[in-house]
């Protein structure tokens, strides 16, 4: 079982849903290494309210595996609220992004046949960086057919 180390939440007096504790689970595998549905993991709490500041510890158990995640709801209700007064600066050319539309609804998720190269330029048009990548869709690793985890798309 792989869990996040900690969760830090902004105080939200208008919270109606709370933090869903399964969101702190990276992944869970059974003794054979196959991915397990995160809803199969027993948790000491299903949700943590963002209305009440404090530190909460959630315990997770699946079979013999267990772990704990500290969830902190910070007390400042105005945190992150500020007046935007920054001025937009001038930058270089913005490169086009590549999106694998042809892969979005494919039933098999292998590596791309060819690599893709991106070239960055400075504000004068001079080439400053070159990046060559090959894209993968990693959700082909021992996932349960039809499980929630097989819905992952577009991971690079």
PDB file of N, CA and C in Angstrom, residues 65-114:
ATOM      1  N   UNK A  65      -1.427  -5.138   5.432  1.00  0.00           N
ATOM      2  CA  UNK A  65      -0.821  -3.819   5.202  1.00  0.00           C
ATOM      3  C   UNK A  65      -1.605  -2.737   5.935  1.00  0.00           C
ATOM      4  N   UNK A  66      -0.863  -1.790   6.501  1.00  0.00           N
ATOM      5  CA  UNK A  66      -1.519  -0.662   7.156  1.00  0.00           C
ATOM      6  C   UNK A  66      -0.616   0.559   7.071  1.00  0.00           C
ATOM      7  N   UNK A  67      -1.215   1.700   7.270  1.00  0.00           N
ATOM      8  CA  UNK A  67      -0.458   2.945   7.248  1.00  0.00           C
ATOM      9  C   UNK A  67      -1.309   4.070   7.796  1.00  0.00           C
ATOM     10  N   UNK A  68      -0.646   5.188   8.097  1.00  0.00           N
ATOM     11  CA  UNK A  68      -1.341   6.349   8.647  1.00  0.00           C
ATOM     12  C   UNK A  68      -0.971   7.583   7.848  1.00  0.00           C
ATOM     13  N   UNK A  69      -1.937   8.490   7.715  1.00  0.00           N
ATOM     14  CA  UNK A  69      -1.717   9.762   7.032  1.00  0.00           C
ATOM     15  C   UNK A  69      -2.211  10.877   7.946  1.00  0.00           C
ATOM     16  N   UNK A  70      -1.355  11.880   8.156  1.00  0.00           N
ATOM     17  CA  UNK A  70      -1.742  13.053   8.942  1.00  0.00           C
ATOM     18  C   UNK A  70      -2.426  14.051   8.011  1.00  0.00           C
ATOM     19  N   UNK A  71      -3.645  14.455   8.385  1.00  0.00           N
ATOM     20  CA  UNK A  71      -4.405  15.446   7.614  1.00  0.00           C
ATOM     21  C   UNK A  71      -4.521  16.693   8.478  1.00  0.00           C
ATOM     22  N   UNK A  72      -4.005  17.811   7.976  1.00  0.00           N
ATOM     23  CA  UNK A  72      -4.055  19.062   8.724  1.00  0.00           C
ATOM     24  C   UNK A  72      -4.994  20.029   8.028  1.00  0.00           C
ATOM     25  N   UNK A  73      -5.955  20.555   8.784  1.00  0.00           N
ATOM     26  CA  UNK A  73      -6.817  21.634   8.293  1.00  0.00           C
ATOM     27  C   UNK A  73      -6.264  22.900   8.934  1.00  0.00           C
ATOM     28  N   UNK A  74      -5.700  23.774   8.102  1.00  0.00           N
ATOM     29  CA  UNK A  74      -5.073  24.989   8.623  1.00  0.00           C
ATOM     30  C   UNK A  74      -6.136  25.963   9.122  1.00  0.00           C
ATOM     31  N   UNK A  75      -5.759  26.830  10.055  1.00  0.00           N
ATOM     32  CA  UNK A  75      -6.744  27.676  10.728  1.00  0.00           C
ATOM     33  C   UNK A  75      -7.044  28.999  10.037  1.00  0.00           C
ATOM     34  N   UNK A  76      -6.215  29.463   9.121  1.00  0.00           N
ATOM     35  CA  UNK A  76      -6.407  30.771   8.498  1.00  0.00           C
ATOM     36  C   UNK A  76      -7.447  30.686   7.382  1.00  0.00           C
ATOM     37  N   UNK A  77      -8.654  31.245   7.616  1.00  0.00           N
ATOM     38  CA  UNK A  77      -9.716  31.183   6.612  1.00  0.00           C
ATOM     39  C   UNK A  77      -9.442  32.106   5.430  1.00  0.00           C
ATOM     40  N   UNK A  78      -8.522  33.040   5.585  1.00  0.00           N
ATOM     41  CA  UNK A  78      -8.196  33.967   4.497  1.00  0.00           C
ATOM     42  C   UNK A  78      -6.941  33.558   3.735  1.00  0.00           C
ATOM     43  N   UNK A  79      -6.374  32.409   4.070  1.00  0.00           N
ATOM     44  CA  UNK A  79      -5.156  31.974   3.406  1.00  0.00           C
ATOM     45  C   UNK A  79      -5.402  31.796   1.913  1.00  0.00           C
ATOM     46  N   UNK A  80      -4.493  32.314   1.125  1.00  0.00           N
ATOM     47  CA  UNK A  80      -4.602  32.179  -0.316  1.00  0.00           C
ATOM     48  C   UNK A  80      -5.438  33.263  -0.974  1.00  0.00           C
ATOM     49  N   UNK A  81      -6.075  34.120  -0.174  1.00  0.00           N
ATOM     50  CA  UNK A  81      -6.864  35.218  -0.733  1.00  0.00           C
ATOM     51  C   UNK A  81      -5.995  36.463  -0.713  1.00  0.00           C
ATOM     52  N   UNK A  82      -5.776  37.024  -1.870  1.00  0.00           N
ATOM     53  CA  UNK A  82      -4.931  38.212  -1.952  1.00  0.00           C
ATOM     54  C   UNK A  82      -5.386  39.093  -3.093  1.00  0.00           C
ATOM     55  N   UNK A  83      -4.835  40.293  -3.131  1.00  0.00           N
ATOM     56  CA  UNK A  83      -5.151  41.219  -4.212  1.00  0.00           C
ATOM     57  C   UNK A  83      -4.080  41.054  -5.279  1.00  0.00           C
ATOM     58  N   UNK A  84      -4.498  40.755  -6.483  1.00  0.00           N
ATOM     59  CA  UNK A  84      -3.547  40.584  -7.579  1.00  0.00           C
ATOM     60  C   UNK A  84      -3.126  41.952  -8.090  1.00  0.00           C
ATOM     61  N   UNK A  85      -1.829  42.248  -7.961  1.00  0.00           N
ATOM     62  CA  UNK A  85      -1.349  43.527  -8.460  1.00  0.00           C
ATOM     63  C   UNK A  85      -0.101  43.371  -9.333  1.00  0.00           C
ATOM     64  N   UNK A  86       0.206  42.148  -9.705  1.00  0.00           N
ATOM     65  CA  UNK A  86       1.380  41.903 -10.541  1.00  0.00           C
ATOM     66  C   UNK A  86       1.071  42.274 -11.976  1.00  0.00           C
ATOM     67  N   UNK A  87       2.078  42.778 -12.661  1.00  0.00           N
ATOM     68  CA  UNK A  87       1.923  43.128 -14.070  1.00  0.00           C
ATOM     69  C   UNK A  87       2.474  41.993 -14.922  1.00  0.00           C
ATOM     70  N   UNK A  88       1.829  41.759 -16.049  1.00  0.00           N
ATOM     71  CA  UNK A  88       2.251  40.712 -16.951  1.00  0.00           C
ATOM     72  C   UNK A  88       3.588  41.077 -17.578  1.00  0.00           C
ATOM     73  N   UNK A  89       4.538  40.164 -17.514  1.00  0.00           N
ATOM     74  CA  UNK A  89       5.849  40.396 -18.106  1.00  0.00           C
ATOM     75  C   UNK A  89       5.911  39.850 -19.524  1.00  0.00           C
ATOM     76  N   UNK A  90       6.928  40.260 -20.238  1.00  0.00           N
ATOM     77  CA  UNK A  90       7.115  39.756 -21.601  1.00  0.00           C
ATOM     78  C   UNK A  90       7.893  38.455 -21.528  1.00  0.00           C
ATOM     79  N   UNK A  91       7.496  37.519 -22.334  1.00  0.00           N
ATOM     80  CA  UNK A  91       8.179  36.238 -22.351  1.00  0.00           C
ATOM     81  C   UNK A  91       8.580  35.857 -23.753  1.00  0.00           C
ATOM     82  N   UNK A  92       9.113  34.671 -23.901  1.00  0.00           N
ATOM     83  CA  UNK A  92       9.528  34.179 -25.216  1.00  0.00           C
ATOM     84  C   UNK A  92       8.356  33.544 -25.935  1.00  0.00           C
ATOM     85  N   UNK A  93       8.661  32.821 -26.987  1.00  0.00           N
ATOM     86  CA  UNK A  93       7.628  32.126 -27.757  1.00  0.00           C
ATOM     87  C   UNK A  93       7.084  30.951 -26.954  1.00  0.00           C
ATOM     88  N   UNK A  94       5.816  30.724 -27.080  1.00  0.00           N
ATOM     89  CA  UNK A  94       5.185  29.606 -26.395  1.00  0.00           C
ATOM     90  C   UNK A  94       5.061  28.467 -27.395  1.00  0.00           C
ATOM     91  N   UNK A  95       5.583  27.302 -27.030  1.00  0.00           N
ATOM     92  CA  UNK A  95       5.542  26.163 -27.933  1.00  0.00           C
ATOM     93  C   UNK A  95       4.167  25.525 -27.971  1.00  0.00           C
ATOM     94  N   UNK A  96       3.872  24.854 -29.044  1.00  0.00           N
ATOM     95  CA  UNK A  96       2.615  24.115 -29.159  1.00  0.00           C
ATOM     96  C   UNK A  96       2.713  22.855 -28.319  1.00  0.00           C
ATOM     97  N   UNK A  97       1.614  22.459 -27.751  1.00  0.00           N
ATOM     98  CA  UNK A  97       1.609  21.203 -27.006  1.00  0.00           C
ATOM     99  C   UNK A  97       1.076  20.107 -27.911  1.00  0.00           C
ATOM    100  N   UNK A  98       1.496  18.905 -27.608  1.00  0.00           N
ATOM    101  CA  UNK A  98       1.066  17.753 -28.383  1.00  0.00           C
ATOM    102  C   UNK A  98       0.099  16.957 -27.529  1.00  0.00           C
ATOM    103  N   UNK A  99      -1.054  16.628 -28.073  1.00  0.00           N
ATOM    104  CA  UNK A  99      -2.014  15.809 -27.346  1.00  0.00           C
ATOM    105  C   UNK A  99      -2.337  14.583 -28.193  1.00  0.00           C
ATOM    106  N   UNK A 100      -2.225  13.416 -27.618  1.00  0.00           N
ATOM    107  CA  UNK A 100      -2.419  12.192 -28.400  1.00  0.00           C
ATOM    108  C   UNK A 100      -3.901  11.863 -28.631  1.00  0.00           C
ATOM    109  N   UNK A 101      -4.593  12.686 -29.434  1.00  0.00           N
ATOM    110  CA  UNK A 101      -6.010  12.436 -29.694  1.00  0.00           C
ATOM    111  C   UNK A 101      -6.241  11.023 -30.225  1.00  0.00           C
ATOM    112  N   UNK A 102      -5.305  10.562 -31.046  1.00  0.00           N
ATOM    113  CA  UNK A 102      -5.494   9.238 -31.633  1.00  0.00           C
ATOM    114  C   UNK A 102      -5.394   8.130 -30.591  1.00  0.00           C
ATOM    115  N   UNK A 103      -4.883   8.451 -29.390  1.00  0.00           N
ATOM    116  CA  UNK A 103      -4.758   7.431 -28.342  1.00  0.00           C
ATOM    117  C   UNK A 103      -5.848   7.535 -27.292  1.00  0.00           C
ATOM    118  N   UNK A 104      -6.572   8.638 -27.276  1.00  0.00           N
ATOM    119  CA  UNK A 104      -7.480   8.918 -26.177  1.00  0.00           C
ATOM    120  C   UNK A 104      -8.501   7.809 -25.935  1.00  0.00           C
ATOM    121  N   UNK A 105      -8.968   7.159 -26.962  1.00  0.00           N
ATOM    122  CA  UNK A 105      -9.996   6.151 -26.769  1.00  0.00           C
ATOM    123  C   UNK A 105      -9.564   4.779 -27.279  1.00  0.00           C
ATOM    124  N   UNK A 106      -8.254   4.590 -27.356  1.00  0.00           N
ATOM    125  CA  UNK A 106      -7.719   3.333 -27.837  1.00  0.00           C
ATOM    126  C   UNK A 106      -7.815   2.281 -26.737  1.00  0.00           C
ATOM    127  N   UNK A 107      -7.920   1.034 -27.097  1.00  0.00           N
ATOM    128  CA  UNK A 107      -8.054   0.005 -26.070  1.00  0.00           C
ATOM    129  C   UNK A 107      -6.704  -0.581 -25.671  1.00  0.00           C
ATOM    130  N   UNK A 108      -5.636  -0.200 -26.335  1.00  0.00           N
ATOM    131  CA  UNK A 108      -4.334  -0.743 -25.976  1.00  0.00           C
ATOM    132  C   UNK A 108      -3.397   0.436 -25.740  1.00  0.00           C
ATOM    133  N   UNK A 109      -2.624   0.390 -24.692  1.00  0.00           N
ATOM    134  CA  UNK A 109      -1.868   1.554 -24.240  1.00  0.00           C
ATOM    135  C   UNK A 109      -0.369   1.269 -24.240  1.00  0.00           C
ATOM    136  N   UNK A 110       0.224   1.316 -25.390  1.00  0.00           N
ATOM    137  CA  UNK A 110       1.651   1.083 -25.515  1.00  0.00           C
ATOM    138  C   UNK A 110       2.370   2.406 -25.735  1.00  0.00           C
ATOM    139  N   UNK A 111       3.670   2.326 -25.853  1.00  0.00           N
ATOM    140  CA  UNK A 111       4.447   3.529 -26.131  1.00  0.00           C
ATOM    141  C   UNK A 111       4.117   4.046 -27.523  1.00  0.00           C
ATOM    142  N   UNK A 112       4.304   5.332 -27.720  1.00  0.00           N
ATOM    143  CA  UNK A 112       4.132   5.922 -29.037  1.00  0.00           C
ATOM    144  C   UNK A 112       5.137   5.291 -29.996  1.00  0.00           C
ATOM    145  N   UNK A 113       4.785   5.251 -31.261  1.00  0.00           N
ATOM    146  CA  UNK A 113       5.656   4.670 -32.266  1.00  0.00           C
ATOM    147  C   UNK A 113       6.877   5.555 -32.487  1.00  0.00           C
ATOM    148  N   UNK A 114       6.696   6.873 -32.450  1.00  0.00           N
ATOM    149  CA  UNK A 114       7.819   7.777 -32.689  1.00  0.00           C
ATOM    150  C   UNK A 114       7.931   8.785 -31.555  1.00  0.00           C
TER     151      UNK A 114
END
